[in-house]
XYZ file of C-alpha atoms in Angstrom:
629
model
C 114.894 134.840 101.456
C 111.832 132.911 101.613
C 108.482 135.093 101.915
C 105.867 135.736 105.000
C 102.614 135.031 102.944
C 98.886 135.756 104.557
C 95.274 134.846 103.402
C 93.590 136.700 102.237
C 96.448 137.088 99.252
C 96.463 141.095 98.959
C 96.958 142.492 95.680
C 100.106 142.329 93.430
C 100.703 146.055 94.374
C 100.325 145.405 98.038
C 102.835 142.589 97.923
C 105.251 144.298 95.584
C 105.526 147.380 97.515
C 105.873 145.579 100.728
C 108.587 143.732 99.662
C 111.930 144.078 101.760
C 114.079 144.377 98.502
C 118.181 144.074 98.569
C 120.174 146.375 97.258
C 121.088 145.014 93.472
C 124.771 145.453 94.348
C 123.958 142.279 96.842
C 122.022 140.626 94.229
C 124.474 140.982 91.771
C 127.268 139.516 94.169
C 125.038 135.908 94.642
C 125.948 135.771 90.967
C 129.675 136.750 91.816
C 129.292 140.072 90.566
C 130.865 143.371 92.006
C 129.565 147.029 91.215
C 132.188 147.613 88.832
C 130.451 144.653 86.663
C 127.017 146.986 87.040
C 125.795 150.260 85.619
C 123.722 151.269 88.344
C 119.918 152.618 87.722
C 119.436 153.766 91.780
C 119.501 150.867 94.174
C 117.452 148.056 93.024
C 118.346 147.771 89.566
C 121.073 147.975 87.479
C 122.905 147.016 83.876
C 125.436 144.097 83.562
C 128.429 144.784 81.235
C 129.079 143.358 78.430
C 132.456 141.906 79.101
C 131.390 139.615 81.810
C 130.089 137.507 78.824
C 133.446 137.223 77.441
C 135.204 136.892 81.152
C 133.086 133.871 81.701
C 133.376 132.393 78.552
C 134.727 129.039 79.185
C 132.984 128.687 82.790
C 130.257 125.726 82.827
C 126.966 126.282 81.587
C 124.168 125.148 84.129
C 120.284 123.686 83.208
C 118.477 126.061 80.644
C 114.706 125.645 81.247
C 111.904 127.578 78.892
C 108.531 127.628 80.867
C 105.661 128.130 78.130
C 101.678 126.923 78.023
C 98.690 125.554 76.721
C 97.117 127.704 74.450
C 95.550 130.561 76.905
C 92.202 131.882 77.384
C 92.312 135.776 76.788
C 93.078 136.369 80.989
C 96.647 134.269 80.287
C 97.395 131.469 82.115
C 100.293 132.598 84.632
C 103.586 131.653 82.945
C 104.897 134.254 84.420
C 104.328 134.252 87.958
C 104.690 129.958 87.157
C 108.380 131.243 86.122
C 109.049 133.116 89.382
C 107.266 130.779 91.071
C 109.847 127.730 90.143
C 112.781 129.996 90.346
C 112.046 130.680 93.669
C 111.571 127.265 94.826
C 114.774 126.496 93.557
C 116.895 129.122 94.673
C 115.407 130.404 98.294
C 113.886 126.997 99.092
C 116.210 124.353 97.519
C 119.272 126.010 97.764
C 120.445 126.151 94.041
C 121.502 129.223 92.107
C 119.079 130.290 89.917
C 118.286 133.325 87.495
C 115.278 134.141 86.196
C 115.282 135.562 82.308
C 112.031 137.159 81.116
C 110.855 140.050 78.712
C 110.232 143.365 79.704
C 106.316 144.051 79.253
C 105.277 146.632 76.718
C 103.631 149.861 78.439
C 100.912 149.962 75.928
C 98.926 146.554 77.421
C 100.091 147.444 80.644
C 98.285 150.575 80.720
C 95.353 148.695 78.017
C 93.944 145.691 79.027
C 96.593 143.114 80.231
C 97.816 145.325 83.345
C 101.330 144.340 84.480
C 103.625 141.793 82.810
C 105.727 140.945 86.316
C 104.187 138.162 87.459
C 101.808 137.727 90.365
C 101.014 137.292 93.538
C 103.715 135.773 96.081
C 105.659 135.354 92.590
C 106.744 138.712 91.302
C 109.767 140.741 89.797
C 110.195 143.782 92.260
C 110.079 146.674 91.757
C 107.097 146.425 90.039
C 106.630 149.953 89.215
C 109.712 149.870 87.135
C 109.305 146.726 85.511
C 106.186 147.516 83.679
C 107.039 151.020 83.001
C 110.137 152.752 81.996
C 112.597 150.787 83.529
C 115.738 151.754 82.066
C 114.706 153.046 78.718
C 115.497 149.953 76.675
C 111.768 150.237 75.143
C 112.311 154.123 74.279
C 115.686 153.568 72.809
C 114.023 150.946 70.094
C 111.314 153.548 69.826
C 113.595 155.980 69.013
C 115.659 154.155 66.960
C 113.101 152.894 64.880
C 111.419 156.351 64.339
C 114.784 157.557 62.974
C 115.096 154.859 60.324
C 111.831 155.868 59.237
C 112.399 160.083 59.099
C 115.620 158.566 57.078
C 113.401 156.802 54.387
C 110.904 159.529 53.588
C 113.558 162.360 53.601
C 115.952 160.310 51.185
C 113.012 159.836 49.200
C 112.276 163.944 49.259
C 115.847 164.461 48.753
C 116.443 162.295 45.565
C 113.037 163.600 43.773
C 114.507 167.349 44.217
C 118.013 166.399 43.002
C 119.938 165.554 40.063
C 123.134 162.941 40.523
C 126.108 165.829 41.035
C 123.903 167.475 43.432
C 123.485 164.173 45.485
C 127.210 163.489 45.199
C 128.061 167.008 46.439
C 125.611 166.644 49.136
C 126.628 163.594 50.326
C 130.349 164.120 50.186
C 130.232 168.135 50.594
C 134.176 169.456 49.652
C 136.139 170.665 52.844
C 138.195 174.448 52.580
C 140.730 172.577 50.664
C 138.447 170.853 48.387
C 139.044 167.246 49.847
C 135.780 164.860 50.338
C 135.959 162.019 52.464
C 133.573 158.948 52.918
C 131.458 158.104 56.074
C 131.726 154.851 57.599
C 128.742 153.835 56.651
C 129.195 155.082 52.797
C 132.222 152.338 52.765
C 130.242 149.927 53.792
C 127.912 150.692 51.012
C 130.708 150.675 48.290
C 131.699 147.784 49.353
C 128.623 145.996 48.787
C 128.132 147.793 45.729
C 131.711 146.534 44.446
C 132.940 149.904 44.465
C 136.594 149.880 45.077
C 137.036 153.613 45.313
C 138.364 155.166 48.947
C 138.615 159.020 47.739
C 135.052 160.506 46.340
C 136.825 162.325 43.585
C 137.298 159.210 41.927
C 133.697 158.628 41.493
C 132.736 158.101 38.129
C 128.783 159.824 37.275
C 128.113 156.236 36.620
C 129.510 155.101 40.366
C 127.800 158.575 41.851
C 124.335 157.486 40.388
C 124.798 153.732 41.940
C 126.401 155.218 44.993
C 124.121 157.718 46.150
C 120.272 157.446 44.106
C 118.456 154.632 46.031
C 115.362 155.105 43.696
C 113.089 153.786 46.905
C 109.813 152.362 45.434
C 107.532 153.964 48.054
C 104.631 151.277 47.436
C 107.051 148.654 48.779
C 107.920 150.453 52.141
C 107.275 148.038 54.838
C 108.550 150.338 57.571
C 106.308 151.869 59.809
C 106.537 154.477 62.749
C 106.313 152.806 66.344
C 105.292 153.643 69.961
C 104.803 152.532 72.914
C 101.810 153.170 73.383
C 98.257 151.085 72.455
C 96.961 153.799 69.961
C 94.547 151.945 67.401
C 94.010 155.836 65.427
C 97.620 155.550 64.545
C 97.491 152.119 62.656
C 97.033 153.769 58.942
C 97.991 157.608 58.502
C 99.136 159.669 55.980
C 102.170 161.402 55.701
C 103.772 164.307 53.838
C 100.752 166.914 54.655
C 102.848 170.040 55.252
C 103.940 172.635 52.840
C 107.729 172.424 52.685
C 106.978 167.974 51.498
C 106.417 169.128 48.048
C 103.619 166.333 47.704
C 104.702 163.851 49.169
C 102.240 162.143 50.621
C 102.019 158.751 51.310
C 99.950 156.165 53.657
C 101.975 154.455 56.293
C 100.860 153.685 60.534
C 102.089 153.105 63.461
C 102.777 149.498 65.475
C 103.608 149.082 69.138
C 107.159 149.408 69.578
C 107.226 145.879 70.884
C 106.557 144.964 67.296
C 109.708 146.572 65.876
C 111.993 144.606 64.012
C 114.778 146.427 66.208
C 113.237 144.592 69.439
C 113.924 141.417 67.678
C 117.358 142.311 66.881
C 117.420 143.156 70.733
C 116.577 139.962 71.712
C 118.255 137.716 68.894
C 121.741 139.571 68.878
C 125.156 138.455 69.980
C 126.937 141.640 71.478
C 127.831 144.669 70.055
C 129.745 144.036 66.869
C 126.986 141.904 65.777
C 123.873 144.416 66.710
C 125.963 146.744 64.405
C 125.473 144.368 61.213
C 121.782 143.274 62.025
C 120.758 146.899 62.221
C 122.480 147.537 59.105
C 120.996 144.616 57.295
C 117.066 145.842 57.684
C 115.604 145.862 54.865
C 112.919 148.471 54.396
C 111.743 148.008 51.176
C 113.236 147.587 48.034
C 114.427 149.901 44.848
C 112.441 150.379 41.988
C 114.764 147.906 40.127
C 113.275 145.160 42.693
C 116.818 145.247 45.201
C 116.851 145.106 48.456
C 117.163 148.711 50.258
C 118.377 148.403 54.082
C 119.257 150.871 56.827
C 123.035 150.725 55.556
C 122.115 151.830 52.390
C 120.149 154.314 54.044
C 123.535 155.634 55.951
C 121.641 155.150 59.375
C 122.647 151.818 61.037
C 125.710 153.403 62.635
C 123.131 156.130 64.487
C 121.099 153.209 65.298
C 123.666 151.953 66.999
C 124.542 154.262 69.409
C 121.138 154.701 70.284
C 121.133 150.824 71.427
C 124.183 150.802 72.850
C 123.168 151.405 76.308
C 120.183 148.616 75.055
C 122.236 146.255 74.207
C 123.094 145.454 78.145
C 120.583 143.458 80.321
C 118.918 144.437 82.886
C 119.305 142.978 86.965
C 116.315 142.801 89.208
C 115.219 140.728 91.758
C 111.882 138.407 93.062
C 110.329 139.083 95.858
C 112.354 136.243 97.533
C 115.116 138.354 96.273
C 116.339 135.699 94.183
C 117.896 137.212 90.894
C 116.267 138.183 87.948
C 117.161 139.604 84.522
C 115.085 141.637 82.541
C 115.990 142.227 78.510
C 114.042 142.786 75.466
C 110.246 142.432 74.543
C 109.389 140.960 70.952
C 105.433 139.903 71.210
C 105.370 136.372 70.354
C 102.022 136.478 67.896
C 104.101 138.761 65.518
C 107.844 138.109 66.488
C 109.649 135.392 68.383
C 108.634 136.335 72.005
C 111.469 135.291 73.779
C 113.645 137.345 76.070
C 117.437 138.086 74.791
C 120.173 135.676 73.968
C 122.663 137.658 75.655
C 120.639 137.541 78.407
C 120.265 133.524 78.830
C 124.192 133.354 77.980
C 125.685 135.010 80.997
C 122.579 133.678 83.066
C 123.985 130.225 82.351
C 127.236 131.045 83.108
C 126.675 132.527 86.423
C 124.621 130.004 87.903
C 127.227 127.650 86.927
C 127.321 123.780 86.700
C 124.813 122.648 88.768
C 122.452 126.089 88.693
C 119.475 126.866 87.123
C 118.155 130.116 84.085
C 114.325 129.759 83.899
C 113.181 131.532 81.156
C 110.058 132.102 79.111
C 108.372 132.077 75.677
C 105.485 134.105 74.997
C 101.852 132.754 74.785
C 101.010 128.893 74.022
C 103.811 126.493 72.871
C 102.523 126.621 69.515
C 103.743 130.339 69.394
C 106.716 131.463 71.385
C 108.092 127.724 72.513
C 108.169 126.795 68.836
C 110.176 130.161 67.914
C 112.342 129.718 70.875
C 113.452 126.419 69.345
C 113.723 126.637 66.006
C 114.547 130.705 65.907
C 116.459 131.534 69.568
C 118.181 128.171 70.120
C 119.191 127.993 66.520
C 120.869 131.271 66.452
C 122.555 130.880 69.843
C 123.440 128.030 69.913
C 122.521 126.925 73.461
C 120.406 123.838 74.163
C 117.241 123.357 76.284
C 117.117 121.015 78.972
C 113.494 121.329 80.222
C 110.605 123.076 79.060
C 107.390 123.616 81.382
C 103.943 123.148 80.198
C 101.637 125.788 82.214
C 98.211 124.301 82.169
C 95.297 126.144 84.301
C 92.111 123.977 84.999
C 90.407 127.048 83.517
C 91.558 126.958 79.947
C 91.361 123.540 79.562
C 87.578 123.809 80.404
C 87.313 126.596 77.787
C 89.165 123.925 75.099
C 86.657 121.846 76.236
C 83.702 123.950 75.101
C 83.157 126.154 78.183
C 81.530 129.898 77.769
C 83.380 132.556 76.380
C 86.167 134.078 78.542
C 86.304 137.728 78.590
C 88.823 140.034 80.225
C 86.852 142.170 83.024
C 83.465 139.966 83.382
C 83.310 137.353 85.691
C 83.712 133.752 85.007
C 80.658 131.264 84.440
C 79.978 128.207 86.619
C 81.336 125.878 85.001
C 84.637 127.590 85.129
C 84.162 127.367 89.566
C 82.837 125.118 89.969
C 84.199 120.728 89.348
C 83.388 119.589 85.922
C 85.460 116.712 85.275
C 83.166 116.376 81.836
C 83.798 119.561 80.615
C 87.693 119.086 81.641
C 88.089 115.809 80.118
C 87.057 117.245 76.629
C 89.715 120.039 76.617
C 92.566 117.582 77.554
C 93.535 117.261 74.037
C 94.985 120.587 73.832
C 97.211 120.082 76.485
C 98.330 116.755 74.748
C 98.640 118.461 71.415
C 101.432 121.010 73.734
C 102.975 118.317 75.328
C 103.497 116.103 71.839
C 104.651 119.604 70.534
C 107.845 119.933 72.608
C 108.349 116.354 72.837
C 108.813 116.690 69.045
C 111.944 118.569 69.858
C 113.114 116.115 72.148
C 113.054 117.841 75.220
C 111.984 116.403 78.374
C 107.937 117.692 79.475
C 107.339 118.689 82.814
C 103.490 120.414 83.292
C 102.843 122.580 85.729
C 99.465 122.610 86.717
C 98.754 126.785 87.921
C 96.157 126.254 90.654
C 93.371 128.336 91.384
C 91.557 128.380 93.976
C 88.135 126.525 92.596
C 90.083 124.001 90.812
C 89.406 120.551 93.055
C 91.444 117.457 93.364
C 90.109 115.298 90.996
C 90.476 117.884 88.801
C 94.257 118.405 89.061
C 94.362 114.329 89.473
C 92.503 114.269 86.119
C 95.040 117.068 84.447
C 98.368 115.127 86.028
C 97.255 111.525 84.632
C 96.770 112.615 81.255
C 99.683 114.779 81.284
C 101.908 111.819 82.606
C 99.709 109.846 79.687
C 100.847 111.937 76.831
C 104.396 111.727 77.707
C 105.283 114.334 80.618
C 108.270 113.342 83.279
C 105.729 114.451 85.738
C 102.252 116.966 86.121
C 102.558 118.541 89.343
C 100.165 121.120 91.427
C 101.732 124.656 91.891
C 100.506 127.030 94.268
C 103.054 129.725 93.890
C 100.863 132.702 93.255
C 99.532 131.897 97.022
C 102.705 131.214 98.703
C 105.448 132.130 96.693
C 108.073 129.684 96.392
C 106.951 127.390 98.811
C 104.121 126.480 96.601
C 106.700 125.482 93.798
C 108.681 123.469 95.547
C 107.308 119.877 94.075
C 107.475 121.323 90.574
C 110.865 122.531 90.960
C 111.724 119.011 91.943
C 110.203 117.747 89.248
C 112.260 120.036 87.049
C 115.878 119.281 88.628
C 114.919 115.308 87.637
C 114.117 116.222 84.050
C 117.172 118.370 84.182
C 119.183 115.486 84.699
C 117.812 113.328 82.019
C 119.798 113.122 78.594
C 117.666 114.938 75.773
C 117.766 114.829 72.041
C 117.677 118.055 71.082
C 116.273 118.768 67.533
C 115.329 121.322 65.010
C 111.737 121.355 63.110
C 113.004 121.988 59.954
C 116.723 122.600 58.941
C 117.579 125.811 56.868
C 118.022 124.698 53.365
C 114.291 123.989 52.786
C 112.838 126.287 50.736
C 110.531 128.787 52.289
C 106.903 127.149 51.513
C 108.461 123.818 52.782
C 109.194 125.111 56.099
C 106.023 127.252 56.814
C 104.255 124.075 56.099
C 106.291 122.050 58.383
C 105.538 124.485 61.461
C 101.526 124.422 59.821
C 101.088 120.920 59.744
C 103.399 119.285 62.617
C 102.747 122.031 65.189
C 99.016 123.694 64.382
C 97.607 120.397 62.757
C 96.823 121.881 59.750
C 95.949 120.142 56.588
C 98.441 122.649 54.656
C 98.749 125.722 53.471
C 97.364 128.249 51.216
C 98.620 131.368 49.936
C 97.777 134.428 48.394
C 98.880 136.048 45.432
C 100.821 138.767 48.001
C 102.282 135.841 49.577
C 103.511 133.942 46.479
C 104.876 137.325 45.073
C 106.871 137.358 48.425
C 107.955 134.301 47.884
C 109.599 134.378 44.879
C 111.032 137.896 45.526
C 112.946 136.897 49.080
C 114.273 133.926 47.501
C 115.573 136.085 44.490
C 117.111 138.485 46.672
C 118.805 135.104 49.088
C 116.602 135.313 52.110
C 114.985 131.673 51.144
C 117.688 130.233 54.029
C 116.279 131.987 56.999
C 114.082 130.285 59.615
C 109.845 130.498 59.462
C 108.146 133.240 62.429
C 104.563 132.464 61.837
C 102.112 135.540 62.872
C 99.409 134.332 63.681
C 96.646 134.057 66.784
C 98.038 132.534 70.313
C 93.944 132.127 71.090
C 94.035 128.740 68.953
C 96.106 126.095 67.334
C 94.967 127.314 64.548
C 94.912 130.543 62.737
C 91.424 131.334 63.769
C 90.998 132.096 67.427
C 87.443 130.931 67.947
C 88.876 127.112 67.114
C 89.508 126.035 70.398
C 90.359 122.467 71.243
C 92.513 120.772 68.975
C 91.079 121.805 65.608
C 90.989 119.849 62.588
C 90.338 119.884 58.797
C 91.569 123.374 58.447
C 93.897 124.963 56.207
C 96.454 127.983 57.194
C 96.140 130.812 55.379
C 99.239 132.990 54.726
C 97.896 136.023 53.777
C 101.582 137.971 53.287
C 105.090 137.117 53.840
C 107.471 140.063 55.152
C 111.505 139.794 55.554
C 113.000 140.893 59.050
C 116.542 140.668 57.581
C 118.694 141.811 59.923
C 116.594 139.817 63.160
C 117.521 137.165 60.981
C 113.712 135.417 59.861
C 110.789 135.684 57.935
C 107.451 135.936 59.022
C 104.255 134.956 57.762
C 101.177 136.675 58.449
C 98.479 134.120 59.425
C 95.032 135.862 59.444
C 94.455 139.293 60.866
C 97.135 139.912 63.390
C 97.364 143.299 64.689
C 100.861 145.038 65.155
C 98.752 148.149 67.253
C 96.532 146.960 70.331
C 93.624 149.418 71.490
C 92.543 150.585 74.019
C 89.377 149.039 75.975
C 86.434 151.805 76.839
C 87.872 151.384 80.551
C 91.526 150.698 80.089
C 93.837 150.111 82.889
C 95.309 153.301 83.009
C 92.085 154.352 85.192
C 93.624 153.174 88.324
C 97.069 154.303 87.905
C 97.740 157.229 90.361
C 100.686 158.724 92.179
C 100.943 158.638 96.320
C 101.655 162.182 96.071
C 103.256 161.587 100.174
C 104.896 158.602 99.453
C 106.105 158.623 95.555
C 104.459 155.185 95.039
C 102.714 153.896 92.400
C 98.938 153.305 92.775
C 96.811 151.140 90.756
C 98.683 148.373 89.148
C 97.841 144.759 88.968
């Protein structure tokens, strides 16, 4: 249903909540879906089973289109609302089915600094309110799940310093009335990988007991923090172990935003079920004070873990405010994870829209960041290929690339940002080339969209589309979406059915056999422009120790600023003659990469002296939401 706009454009809020939303049951069955497909969360949103990815397994896949950007200024550049924007021109204006795939926001910049993740304008996912808050507890199951892995480590470690090997054994596999001791799931696993080949606990030899049940945890190698969803920058180094009943031990640890947990990842990178269930139990926390690997299935955890994601594991159905579908699943940030939305997610998408349909999804920040992940991390582990990928440019950004004033969140823009500077503009093209050359590397077909605003002037979109089309784009088109909703996509979404149709050559970066340092440098050099690489003595111990312990096969996920090319986010432009610094390398085993840490990349925002969360109020009367933007 196409969209009554009006000028003034009110607020996102306004819009949102005067939205005449469908039931999701009606949603759901434009996808051919019925309620018995759906867990329902109230009216207007709802879960999708699992099994309608394996019912739809051999139906025709349709176009698979990741919409990403230029590098951003600090405001963001609207991929987003671009997303919703396209997927409603092609779906309530053009006719063709269409779902749109995107993260769910984490509530700690939504309530900081960013405000709310669901696009804006005449392009949002409705409701709202729910999007960018609870939703339906996907974000508080990770939490959760995350928190427990990390109670398990310190009390194994309290456990093992207080007990001898018998009394571990005994503990661990406690005798019943009639003296029988039986093995958990979980503990099989373990002897299994151990090389144990033992099924009754009496059989244990002290030798087997000691190797079965004594982790030894080296406690300076713990690289598993708490998490929350919240932006709390007090609870980014603590210490632990403070009360009485710890018996010492004390230790320093912190807190990152749950959005930063390697469980998100797994959320967003796994397959179904059965293969969440290995991932979780492949984290590795740390590592034994023998130098092996100890994970959360050594730990005796992953199958808890499990059922805490099991209602996670399903993706979420929403809706535009053109009621065209959406789906809402996972939230990995793309500076420190992949920052993509979940395969499972983009898999039944694709198969519901069918042949000649349409799954418009997103990666997070510039193309440098989450486009480059999506390729070489997302497509590689599902399998699926892109057909398109969307280049979000604003007139804004590229005037900041080009030297403009400093861009802060809350002040007003200079001048030269509102008023025509085809100078300034022309000097920040090159970053917009350097995106474009980017995903053509991959050989995908470019289309830009150009986000308008409304002091950006002809000849500066003319400029913007010429040396877009220049540097190898199908086609640079004008999008007006956040104005007037789908209508204002239309063009673009055209633009995107023709480079749908065109045959691609899909390819990775870097395949998997290169050894680590090789394939950090490819990403440094071919994607940031980087001269190479240098590392620390952290990161070459890292080095050496993943590839002793077999991770050396796993793809690159570089950490590192989405304000620049580079790793330093005051290098704006296209920067040259620099050298990327990898500061620390750190295993996400069972997410299934490794990621570098590029400069200082925080895994806990703050809060601003006026944060968001100022303006948030209840409608006491009317049970609305107040405040968000």
């Amino acid at each position: 249903m196409s969209v009554k706009t009006v000028k003034p454009v009110p607020s996102d809020i306004e819009i949102a909540q005067a939205t005449e939303l469908l039931p999701i049951v009606k949603i759901a069955a434009t996808l051919g879906l019925g309620e018995g497909d759906l867990d329902l969360y109230g009216k207007y949103k709802a879960k999708i089973h699992l099994d309608v990815l394996e019912r739809t397994k051999d139906s025709p896949q349709g176009s698979y289109v990741d919409v990403t950007a230029i590098t951003p200024t600090p405001l963001g550049e609207g991929k987003t609302t671009t997303l919703v924007g396209l997927s409603q021109a092609l779906g309530a204006h053009l006719g063709k089915k269409v779902v749109s795939v995107v993260r769910q926001p984490s509530m700690g910049p939504t309530f900081g600094i960013k405000g709310g993740a669901a696009g804006g304008g005449y392009s949002q996912i409705v409701p709202k309110e729910d999007f960018n808050h609870h939703l339906t507890g996907d974000t508080h199951a990770v939490t959760a799940a995350h928190n427990l892995l990390a109670a398990a480590i310190d009390v194994r470690i309290l456990h093992e310093a207080a007990q001898d090997d018998e009394k571990l054994f005994n503990a661990f596999c406690p005798a019943n009335k009639q003296g029988q001791r039986r093995f958990s799931p979980t503990m099989l696993r373990r002897l299994k990988k151990l090389g144990i080949d033992k099924t009754n606990p009496s059989d244990l030899t002290p030798e087997d007991k000691r190797r079965m049940f004594r982790l030894d945890i080296d406690r300076a190698s713990i690289t598993w923090n708490r998490v929350i969803d919240i932006s709390d920058r007090f609870l980014r180094r603590i210490k632990i172990g403070l009360g009485s009943e710890e018996k010492g031990m004390v230790r320093e640890t912190g807190f990152d935003i749950s959005a930063a947990s390697e469980i998100m990842a797994i959320l967003a990178l796994t397959g179904g079920m059965a293969d969440m269930r290995e991932r979780l139990g492949r984290i590795v926390i740390g590592t034994s004070r023998s130098g092996e690997a100890v994970t959360a299935e050594d730990l005796g955890v992953a199958g808890a873990l499990t059922v805490l994601m099991k209602d996670a594991v399903m993706h979420n159905l929403m809706q535009t405010v053109e009621n065209t579908p959406a789906i809402v699943h996972a939230g990995p940030f793309a500076n420190i994870a992949h920052g993509n939305s979940s395969i499972i997610a983009d898999r039944i998408a694709l198969r519901l829209v069918g042949q000649d349909g349409y799954v418009v999804t997103e990666s997070g920040f510039g193309a440098d960041c989450g486009m480059e992940k999506f390729m070489n991390i997302k497509c590689r582990t599902s399998g699926l290929v892109p057909s398109c990928v969307v280049i979000v440019a604003t007139i804004r950004a590229l005037k900041m690339h080009g030297g403009g004033p400093k861009v802060v969140p809350g002040l007003p823009l200079a001048p030269e940002y509102t008023d025509e500077n085809l100078d300034l503009l022309g000097r920040g093209l090159p970053n917009m080339v350097a995106h474009i050359g980017n995903a053509l590397a991959f050989g995908v077909p470019v289309v830009v969209a150009v986000n308008r605003f409304a002091s950006d002037s002809d000849a500066e979109i003319e400029m913007v589309s010429e040396a877009a089309v220049g540097a190898g784009a199908e086609d640079a088109v004008m999008a007006d979406h956040w104005a007037q909703g789908g209508a204002g996509a239309v063009e673009l979404a055209k633009a995107v059915i023709a480079a749908c149709a065109k045959p691609g050559n899909f390819r990775f970066l870097y395949p998997l056999d290169w050894d680590i340092k090789k394939k950090i440098e490819a990403i440094a050099t071919r994607i940031y422009g980087a001269d190479g690489v240098e590392y620390t003595p952290a990161a070459e111990a890292k080095i050496e120790l993943y590839t002793r312990l077999g991770y050396g096969g796993l793809p690159i996920c570089m950490a590192k600023t989405h304000l620049s090319l580079s790793h330093n986010p005051q290098l704006k432009g296209v920067p040259k003659g620099f050298k990327l610094p990898v500061h620390d390398i750190r295993a996400s085993v069972g997410a299934g990469f490794l990621y570098p840490l590029c400069g200082n990349i925080r895994t806990m925002p703050g809060l601003p002296t006026r944060a968001a969360y100022y303006d948030v109020e209840l409608d006491l009367k009317t049970g609305k939401a107040m405040g968000l933007f």
